[in-house]
């Protein structure tokens, strides 16, 4: 697939059976962890960088014809039935599923089952959602989960000279923007002058490039931090530039110390925001019932939803199929009772179809 990096865990026999795969976009900040390709387990895992921290994303396939026990899933965090519960409870992991079956056997005598699900740990329930996909026609119903957080992107390399750029116009624009009379008295003036020069070069490139090719970098949504954290971030950025320029180990030690301080301040800021949210949450309308919303999302598990059989003896997979099955069942179940005679039914129908006499008839003079 173009634009994606593929991490596969094929079955060791090389035949078209089993296997797991993880697809990641090329501009997604991630790295590969490990791959398991044994006869009873195929697993592919990557680590993705997000504002919530590093999230481990793994795809695992375990064939149902091999007996499983808890010991086999202490490291994989996966199982079924009672063994699944026994493996996940000690590590405080949770199951994310729709509650509906995901495997519909071709044999109509077999009962659909739920064998596709997600296991997560350390991620808030409020940022997770799961839904079914009905585009495929196999006996498995794919599940799609979404983590509502912005992933870290690998910045694209910017090119100054793009196809179709006007080089002569670029030179003229740059000559008109550059000011050679800039006064430099300190290290901060050097950094400011370098940044100004870079901005002028990019501005000249934007004016010289075709309008349909050049696109300015999109600015991220501004974040609000405390004044202490803003100062630490600015100091960290300045120390980083100074260390790149001088390679002084003393500056590197100070930079690492400030980076640790920034990390601790971010944790404190996040904790204070959570405490404030919990303190302001009430059970009445003043906070829009925030307390009930928070408690209802705490370790909420999907309720099991049993499979529905269609009139043609097949299983309902999509919501439209389930609605059609219920409609047919209600149509067969609820029918009018014909207890009256045929003549009385016709008489009642004539009365119902007759026009209504709203005004009283005028008496003859």
Tab-separated table of C-alpha atoms in Angstrom:
chain	number	residue	atom	x	y	z
A	1	UNK	CA	0.000	0.000	0.000
A	2	UNK	CA	1.508	3.285	-1.111
A	3	UNK	CA	2.251	5.726	1.681
A	4	UNK	CA	2.284	3.061	4.403
A	5	UNK	CA	4.935	0.962	6.128
A	6	UNK	CA	3.926	-2.692	6.462
A	7	UNK	CA	4.954	-4.866	9.420
A	8	UNK	CA	3.939	-8.469	8.772
A	9	UNK	CA	3.888	-11.581	10.922
A	10	UNK	CA	3.225	-14.440	8.483
A	11	UNK	CA	2.502	-18.040	9.372
A	12	UNK	CA	5.772	-20.036	9.409
A	13	UNK	CA	4.433	-22.538	6.844
A	14	UNK	CA	4.177	-19.779	4.214
A	15	UNK	CA	0.655	-20.834	3.281
A	16	UNK	CA	-2.394	-18.565	3.111
A	17	UNK	CA	-3.484	-19.027	6.706
A	18	UNK	CA	-3.345	-17.024	9.929
A	19	UNK	CA	-0.908	-14.141	10.164
A	20	UNK	CA	-1.087	-10.578	11.474
A	21	UNK	CA	-0.114	-7.204	10.023
A	22	UNK	CA	0.256	-3.603	11.218
A	23	UNK	CA	0.152	-0.736	8.702
A	24	UNK	CA	1.556	2.670	9.687
A	25	UNK	CA	1.684	5.865	7.666
A	26	UNK	CA	5.131	6.885	6.538
A	27	UNK	CA	4.906	10.300	8.220
A	28	UNK	CA	3.776	8.766	11.544
A	29	UNK	CA	6.416	8.919	14.281
A	30	UNK	CA	6.812	5.260	15.284
A	31	UNK	CA	9.316	2.414	15.480
A	32	UNK	CA	9.096	-1.350	15.113
A	33	UNK	CA	9.273	-3.470	18.268
A	34	UNK	CA	9.285	-7.176	17.470
A	35	UNK	CA	7.529	-9.878	15.461
A	36	UNK	CA	6.378	-13.331	16.598
A	37	UNK	CA	5.927	-15.971	13.873
A	38	UNK	CA	5.420	-19.273	15.664
A	39	UNK	CA	2.943	-21.952	14.610
A	40	UNK	CA	0.481	-21.079	17.383
A	41	UNK	CA	0.975	-17.274	17.528
A	42	UNK	CA	1.567	-14.523	14.966
A	43	UNK	CA	2.098	-11.032	16.360
A	44	UNK	CA	3.374	-7.722	14.932
A	45	UNK	CA	3.904	-4.688	17.199
A	46	UNK	CA	4.974	-1.048	16.808
A	47	UNK	CA	5.329	1.903	19.219
A	48	UNK	CA	3.562	5.142	18.220
A	49	UNK	CA	4.405	8.549	19.712
A	50	UNK	CA	1.356	10.619	20.762
A	51	UNK	CA	0.646	13.494	23.174
A	52	UNK	CA	-0.637	10.834	25.593
A	53	UNK	CA	2.791	9.217	25.535
A	54	UNK	CA	4.091	6.224	23.634
A	55	UNK	CA	1.297	3.790	22.707
A	56	UNK	CA	2.097	0.190	21.813
A	57	UNK	CA	-0.042	-1.000	18.885
A	58	UNK	CA	0.010	-4.724	18.129
A	59	UNK	CA	-1.965	-7.136	15.937
A	60	UNK	CA	-2.120	-10.762	17.063
A	61	UNK	CA	-3.659	-13.896	15.592
A	62	UNK	CA	-4.121	-17.053	17.625
A	63	UNK	CA	-5.790	-20.052	15.930
A	64	UNK	CA	-8.887	-21.343	17.743
A	65	UNK	CA	-7.970	-25.029	17.316
A	66	UNK	CA	-5.047	-24.791	19.766
A	67	UNK	CA	-5.829	-24.961	23.511
A	68	UNK	CA	-4.937	-21.780	25.347
A	69	UNK	CA	-4.163	-21.157	28.998
A	70	UNK	CA	-3.314	-18.147	31.102
A	71	UNK	CA	0.455	-18.785	31.099
A	72	UNK	CA	0.588	-18.318	27.327
A	73	UNK	CA	-0.996	-14.881	27.580
A	74	UNK	CA	0.971	-13.350	30.420
A	75	UNK	CA	3.170	-11.679	27.778
A	76	UNK	CA	0.618	-11.350	24.965
A	77	UNK	CA	-2.346	-10.042	26.986
A	78	UNK	CA	-4.852	-12.069	24.982
A	79	UNK	CA	-7.093	-15.088	25.590
A	80	UNK	CA	-10.723	-16.125	25.467
A	81	UNK	CA	-13.467	-16.742	27.986
A	82	UNK	CA	-12.386	-17.333	31.570
A	83	UNK	CA	-8.703	-17.484	30.634
A	84	UNK	CA	-8.991	-14.001	29.107
A	85	UNK	CA	-10.428	-12.600	32.330
A	86	UNK	CA	-7.790	-14.318	34.462
A	87	UNK	CA	-4.983	-12.968	32.268
A	88	UNK	CA	-6.227	-9.369	32.104
A	89	UNK	CA	-7.327	-8.830	35.714
A	90	UNK	CA	-3.812	-8.852	37.328
A	91	UNK	CA	-2.421	-6.354	34.795
A	92	UNK	CA	-5.511	-4.043	34.897
A	93	UNK	CA	-6.105	-4.374	31.147
A	94	UNK	CA	-9.541	-3.987	29.560
A	95	UNK	CA	-11.366	-5.378	26.547
A	96	UNK	CA	-12.759	-3.057	23.868
A	97	UNK	CA	-15.500	-4.590	21.706
A	98	UNK	CA	-18.974	-3.889	20.363
A	99	UNK	CA	-20.593	-6.811	22.185
A	100	UNK	CA	-21.899	-8.267	18.918
A	101	UNK	CA	-20.559	-11.354	17.089
A	102	UNK	CA	-17.678	-10.826	14.664
A	103	UNK	CA	-17.413	-14.335	13.166
A	104	UNK	CA	-20.304	-15.701	11.092
A	105	UNK	CA	-19.538	-19.296	10.002
A	106	UNK	CA	-20.555	-20.413	6.544
A	107	UNK	CA	-22.165	-23.441	8.187
A	108	UNK	CA	-25.667	-22.288	9.095
A	109	UNK	CA	-25.860	-24.757	11.962
A	110	UNK	CA	-22.953	-23.061	13.736
A	111	UNK	CA	-23.559	-20.115	16.041
A	112	UNK	CA	-21.780	-16.782	15.423
A	113	UNK	CA	-19.170	-15.857	17.991
A	114	UNK	CA	-17.064	-12.875	19.057
A	115	UNK	CA	-13.408	-13.655	18.315
A	116	UNK	CA	-12.226	-10.190	17.223
A	117	UNK	CA	-11.635	-7.561	19.907
A	118	UNK	CA	-9.120	-5.039	21.225
A	119	UNK	CA	-7.180	-5.100	24.499
A	120	UNK	CA	-5.929	-1.820	25.951
A	121	UNK	CA	-4.240	-0.574	29.100
A	122	UNK	CA	-3.222	2.884	30.294
A	123	UNK	CA	-5.454	4.703	27.763
A	124	UNK	CA	-8.530	6.627	29.014
A	125	UNK	CA	-11.882	5.199	27.971
A	126	UNK	CA	-13.010	8.666	26.917
A	127	UNK	CA	-10.590	8.778	23.945
A	128	UNK	CA	-11.462	5.294	22.614
A	129	UNK	CA	-14.280	4.281	20.295
A	130	UNK	CA	-14.981	1.112	18.331
A	131	UNK	CA	-17.317	0.326	15.438
A	132	UNK	CA	-17.933	-2.380	12.860
A	133	UNK	CA	-17.102	-2.286	9.170
A	134	UNK	CA	-19.376	-3.972	6.604
A	135	UNK	CA	-17.358	-3.440	3.429
A	136	UNK	CA	-15.739	-6.890	3.377
A	137	UNK	CA	-17.590	-10.074	2.432
A	138	UNK	CA	-15.616	-12.655	4.448
A	139	UNK	CA	-16.915	-14.609	7.429
A	140	UNK	CA	-15.180	-12.122	9.760
A	141	UNK	CA	-16.643	-8.741	10.595
A	142	UNK	CA	-13.762	-6.216	10.896
A	143	UNK	CA	-13.626	-3.870	13.872
A	144	UNK	CA	-12.256	-0.331	13.672
A	145	UNK	CA	-11.091	1.467	16.811
A	146	UNK	CA	-10.192	5.150	17.037
A	147	UNK	CA	-7.923	6.833	19.573
A	148	UNK	CA	-9.002	10.474	19.698
A	149	UNK	CA	-5.590	12.070	20.052
A	150	UNK	CA	-3.176	13.724	17.656
A	151	UNK	CA	-0.296	11.472	16.611
A	152	UNK	CA	3.198	12.843	16.274
A	153	UNK	CA	4.062	13.411	12.618
A	154	UNK	CA	7.471	13.284	11.031
A	155	UNK	CA	7.983	16.740	9.515
A	156	UNK	CA	8.300	16.725	5.753
A	157	UNK	CA	11.461	18.079	4.213
A	158	UNK	CA	10.885	21.438	2.619
A	159	UNK	CA	12.417	22.142	-0.748
A	160	UNK	CA	13.216	25.684	-1.780
A	161	UNK	CA	13.535	25.039	-5.517
A	162	UNK	CA	10.326	23.343	-6.608
A	163	UNK	CA	9.463	22.191	-10.127
A	164	UNK	CA	8.387	25.220	-12.129
A	165	UNK	CA	9.970	27.801	-9.795
A	166	UNK	CA	11.141	31.103	-11.260
A	167	UNK	CA	14.803	31.297	-10.196
A	168	UNK	CA	15.281	34.866	-11.414
A	169	UNK	CA	12.250	36.006	-9.431
A	170	UNK	CA	13.552	34.137	-6.373
A	171	UNK	CA	16.864	36.018	-6.577
A	172	UNK	CA	15.150	39.372	-7.043
A	173	UNK	CA	12.769	38.759	-4.119
A	174	UNK	CA	15.621	37.676	-1.842
A	175	UNK	CA	17.736	40.718	-2.741
A	176	UNK	CA	14.834	43.022	-1.942
A	177	UNK	CA	14.153	41.362	1.442
A	178	UNK	CA	17.686	41.012	2.828
A	179	UNK	CA	18.901	43.873	5.001
A	180	UNK	CA	22.708	43.982	5.313
A	181	UNK	CA	22.689	46.721	7.949
A	182	UNK	CA	21.524	44.461	10.786
A	183	UNK	CA	23.234	45.247	14.094
A	184	UNK	CA	24.529	42.195	16.010
A	185	UNK	CA	25.773	42.670	19.579
A	186	UNK	CA	24.957	39.431	21.418
A	187	UNK	CA	24.238	35.735	20.932
A	188	UNK	CA	20.492	36.453	20.940
A	189	UNK	CA	21.007	38.896	18.063
A	190	UNK	CA	22.780	36.150	16.080
A	191	UNK	CA	19.884	33.724	16.626
A	192	UNK	CA	17.345	36.384	15.676
A	193	UNK	CA	19.281	37.329	12.526
A	194	UNK	CA	19.560	33.677	11.426
A	195	UNK	CA	15.829	33.156	11.947
A	196	UNK	CA	15.063	36.333	10.002
A	197	UNK	CA	17.250	35.175	7.122
A	198	UNK	CA	15.507	31.795	7.012
A	199	UNK	CA	12.104	33.481	6.982
A	200	UNK	CA	13.193	35.742	4.123
A	201	UNK	CA	14.505	32.797	2.088
A	202	UNK	CA	11.221	30.890	2.549
A	203	UNK	CA	9.187	33.992	1.699
A	204	UNK	CA	11.184	34.488	-1.525
A	205	UNK	CA	10.705	30.805	-2.380
A	206	UNK	CA	6.953	31.100	-1.826
A	207	UNK	CA	6.734	34.089	-4.161
A	208	UNK	CA	8.823	32.395	-6.853
A	209	UNK	CA	7.100	28.974	-6.709
A	210	UNK	CA	3.892	28.188	-8.633
A	211	UNK	CA	0.787	28.886	-6.600
A	212	UNK	CA	-0.585	25.347	-7.046
A	213	UNK	CA	2.642	23.688	-5.827
A	214	UNK	CA	3.963	25.704	-2.895
A	215	UNK	CA	2.045	25.425	0.353
A	216	UNK	CA	3.010	27.230	3.523
A	217	UNK	CA	3.434	25.099	6.632
A	218	UNK	CA	0.248	24.874	8.674
A	219	UNK	CA	0.462	26.322	12.149
A	220	UNK	CA	-0.625	24.159	15.051
A	221	UNK	CA	-3.285	25.235	17.485
A	222	UNK	CA	-1.655	27.359	20.221
A	223	UNK	CA	-1.437	25.749	23.636
A	224	UNK	CA	-1.793	27.573	26.920
A	225	UNK	CA	0.857	26.853	29.555
A	226	UNK	CA	1.692	28.434	32.875
A	227	UNK	CA	4.299	31.246	32.881
A	228	UNK	CA	6.818	28.953	34.604
A	229	UNK	CA	6.383	26.266	31.976
A	230	UNK	CA	6.588	28.814	29.152
A	231	UNK	CA	9.910	30.066	30.537
A	232	UNK	CA	11.282	26.525	30.917
A	233	UNK	CA	10.329	25.655	27.333
A	234	UNK	CA	12.038	28.796	26.011
A	235	UNK	CA	15.152	28.044	28.094
A	236	UNK	CA	15.209	24.448	26.865
A	237	UNK	CA	14.987	25.585	23.248
A	238	UNK	CA	17.786	28.131	23.714
A	239	UNK	CA	20.054	25.565	25.458
A	240	UNK	CA	19.439	23.095	22.664
A	241	UNK	CA	20.568	25.598	20.036
A	242	UNK	CA	23.602	26.538	22.143
A	243	UNK	CA	24.658	22.897	22.566
A	244	UNK	CA	24.318	22.217	18.821
A	245	UNK	CA	26.517	25.231	18.146
A	246	UNK	CA	29.221	24.624	20.788
A	247	UNK	CA	28.978	20.881	21.687
A	248	UNK	CA	29.796	21.845	25.270
A	249	UNK	CA	29.091	18.911	27.695
A	250	UNK	CA	28.277	21.360	30.502
A	251	UNK	CA	25.488	22.891	28.425
A	252	UNK	CA	24.289	19.368	27.581
A	253	UNK	CA	23.986	18.516	31.303
A	254	UNK	CA	22.074	21.727	31.968
A	255	UNK	CA	19.826	20.983	28.974
A	256	UNK	CA	18.996	17.491	30.283
A	257	UNK	CA	18.257	18.900	33.735
A	258	UNK	CA	15.890	21.486	32.267
A	259	UNK	CA	14.235	18.796	30.078
A	260	UNK	CA	13.519	16.693	33.174
A	261	UNK	CA	12.103	19.760	34.900
A	262	UNK	CA	9.835	20.429	31.913
A	263	UNK	CA	8.631	16.820	31.969
A	264	UNK	CA	7.764	17.060	35.669
A	265	UNK	CA	6.000	20.396	35.182
A	266	UNK	CA	3.898	18.887	32.379
A	267	UNK	CA	2.876	16.019	34.656
A	268	UNK	CA	1.947	18.470	37.427
A	269	UNK	CA	0.000	20.654	34.987
A	270	UNK	CA	-1.952	17.656	33.680
A	271	UNK	CA	-2.652	16.465	37.228
A	272	UNK	CA	-3.876	19.929	38.274
A	273	UNK	CA	-6.167	20.108	35.247
A	274	UNK	CA	-7.634	16.701	36.154
A	275	UNK	CA	-8.121	17.731	39.790
A	276	UNK	CA	-9.846	20.932	38.722
A	277	UNK	CA	-12.157	19.009	36.423
A	278	UNK	CA	-13.067	16.573	39.222
A	279	UNK	CA	-13.622	19.371	41.751
A	280	UNK	CA	-15.939	21.260	39.397
A	281	UNK	CA	-17.862	18.115	38.393
A	282	UNK	CA	-21.241	17.867	40.107
A	283	UNK	CA	-24.316	15.689	39.786
A	284	UNK	CA	-26.675	18.572	38.950
A	285	UNK	CA	-27.318	20.714	35.911
A	286	UNK	CA	-24.790	23.408	36.902
A	287	UNK	CA	-21.913	21.363	35.391
A	288	UNK	CA	-24.107	19.577	32.820
A	289	UNK	CA	-24.073	16.416	34.965
A	290	UNK	CA	-20.304	16.030	34.487
A	291	UNK	CA	-19.975	13.702	37.496
A	292	UNK	CA	-22.405	11.170	36.035
A	293	UNK	CA	-20.707	11.335	32.643
A	294	UNK	CA	-17.294	10.672	34.172
A	295	UNK	CA	-18.513	7.782	36.322
A	296	UNK	CA	-20.421	6.170	33.453
A	297	UNK	CA	-17.265	6.069	31.342
A	298	UNK	CA	-15.133	4.483	34.072
A	299	UNK	CA	-14.240	0.938	32.967
A	300	UNK	CA	-17.390	0.650	30.911
A	301	UNK	CA	-17.593	-2.671	29.057
A	302	UNK	CA	-19.778	-3.476	26.083
A	303	UNK	CA	-22.895	-5.489	26.914
A	304	UNK	CA	-23.200	-8.742	24.944
A	305	UNK	CA	-25.611	-8.569	22.007
A	306	UNK	CA	-26.774	-11.957	20.776
A	307	UNK	CA	-26.848	-12.847	17.045
A	308	UNK	CA	-30.097	-12.578	15.086
A	309	UNK	CA	-31.189	-15.107	12.463
A	310	UNK	CA	-32.879	-13.904	9.242
A	311	UNK	CA	-35.967	-15.553	7.705
A	312	UNK	CA	-33.761	-17.235	5.061
A	313	UNK	CA	-31.864	-19.044	7.872
A	314	UNK	CA	-28.765	-16.833	7.591
A	315	UNK	CA	-27.282	-14.571	10.250
A	316	UNK	CA	-27.817	-10.800	10.376
A	317	UNK	CA	-24.510	-8.929	10.192
A	318	UNK	CA	-25.253	-5.255	9.562
A	319	UNK	CA	-27.740	-2.989	11.388
A	320	UNK	CA	-29.943	-3.002	8.268
A	321	UNK	CA	-30.096	-6.808	8.350
A	322	UNK	CA	-31.009	-6.804	12.039
A	323	UNK	CA	-33.728	-4.188	11.497
A	324	UNK	CA	-35.176	-6.246	8.637
A	325	UNK	CA	-35.180	-9.385	10.828
A	326	UNK	CA	-37.049	-7.595	13.631
A	327	UNK	CA	-39.531	-6.106	11.142
A	328	UNK	CA	-40.315	-9.550	9.707
A	329	UNK	CA	-40.692	-10.989	13.202
A	330	UNK	CA	-43.077	-8.250	14.299
A	331	UNK	CA	-45.082	-8.592	11.082
A	332	UNK	CA	-45.522	-12.324	11.660
A	333	UNK	CA	-46.235	-11.979	15.378
A	334	UNK	CA	-48.761	-9.130	15.443
A	335	UNK	CA	-51.798	-9.777	13.207
A	336	UNK	CA	-55.427	-8.611	13.614
A	337	UNK	CA	-57.857	-11.034	15.209
A	338	UNK	CA	-60.792	-11.666	12.863
A	339	UNK	CA	-63.413	-12.493	15.530
A	340	UNK	CA	-66.295	-10.500	14.012
A	341	UNK	CA	-68.382	-11.596	11.048
A	342	UNK	CA	-67.573	-10.480	7.524
A	343	UNK	CA	-70.711	-8.320	7.342
A	344	UNK	CA	-69.863	-6.530	10.584
A	345	UNK	CA	-66.300	-5.866	9.361
A	346	UNK	CA	-67.662	-4.305	6.148
A	347	UNK	CA	-70.144	-2.199	8.170
A	348	UNK	CA	-67.356	-0.858	10.408
A	349	UNK	CA	-65.197	-0.117	7.349
A	350	UNK	CA	-68.051	1.851	5.745
A	351	UNK	CA	-68.530	3.871	8.931
A	352	UNK	CA	-64.808	4.663	9.129
A	353	UNK	CA	-64.614	5.685	5.480
A	354	UNK	CA	-67.753	7.850	5.571
A	355	UNK	CA	-67.179	11.646	5.669
A	356	UNK	CA	-67.547	13.261	9.065
A	357	UNK	CA	-70.541	15.490	9.733
A	358	UNK	CA	-69.012	18.350	11.677
A	359	UNK	CA	-71.947	20.838	11.718
A	360	UNK	CA	-75.472	19.876	12.755
A	361	UNK	CA	-77.985	19.828	9.941
A	362	UNK	CA	-80.305	22.813	9.820
A	363	UNK	CA	-83.889	22.071	10.785
A	364	UNK	CA	-86.478	22.785	8.046
A	365	UNK	CA	-88.430	26.039	8.445
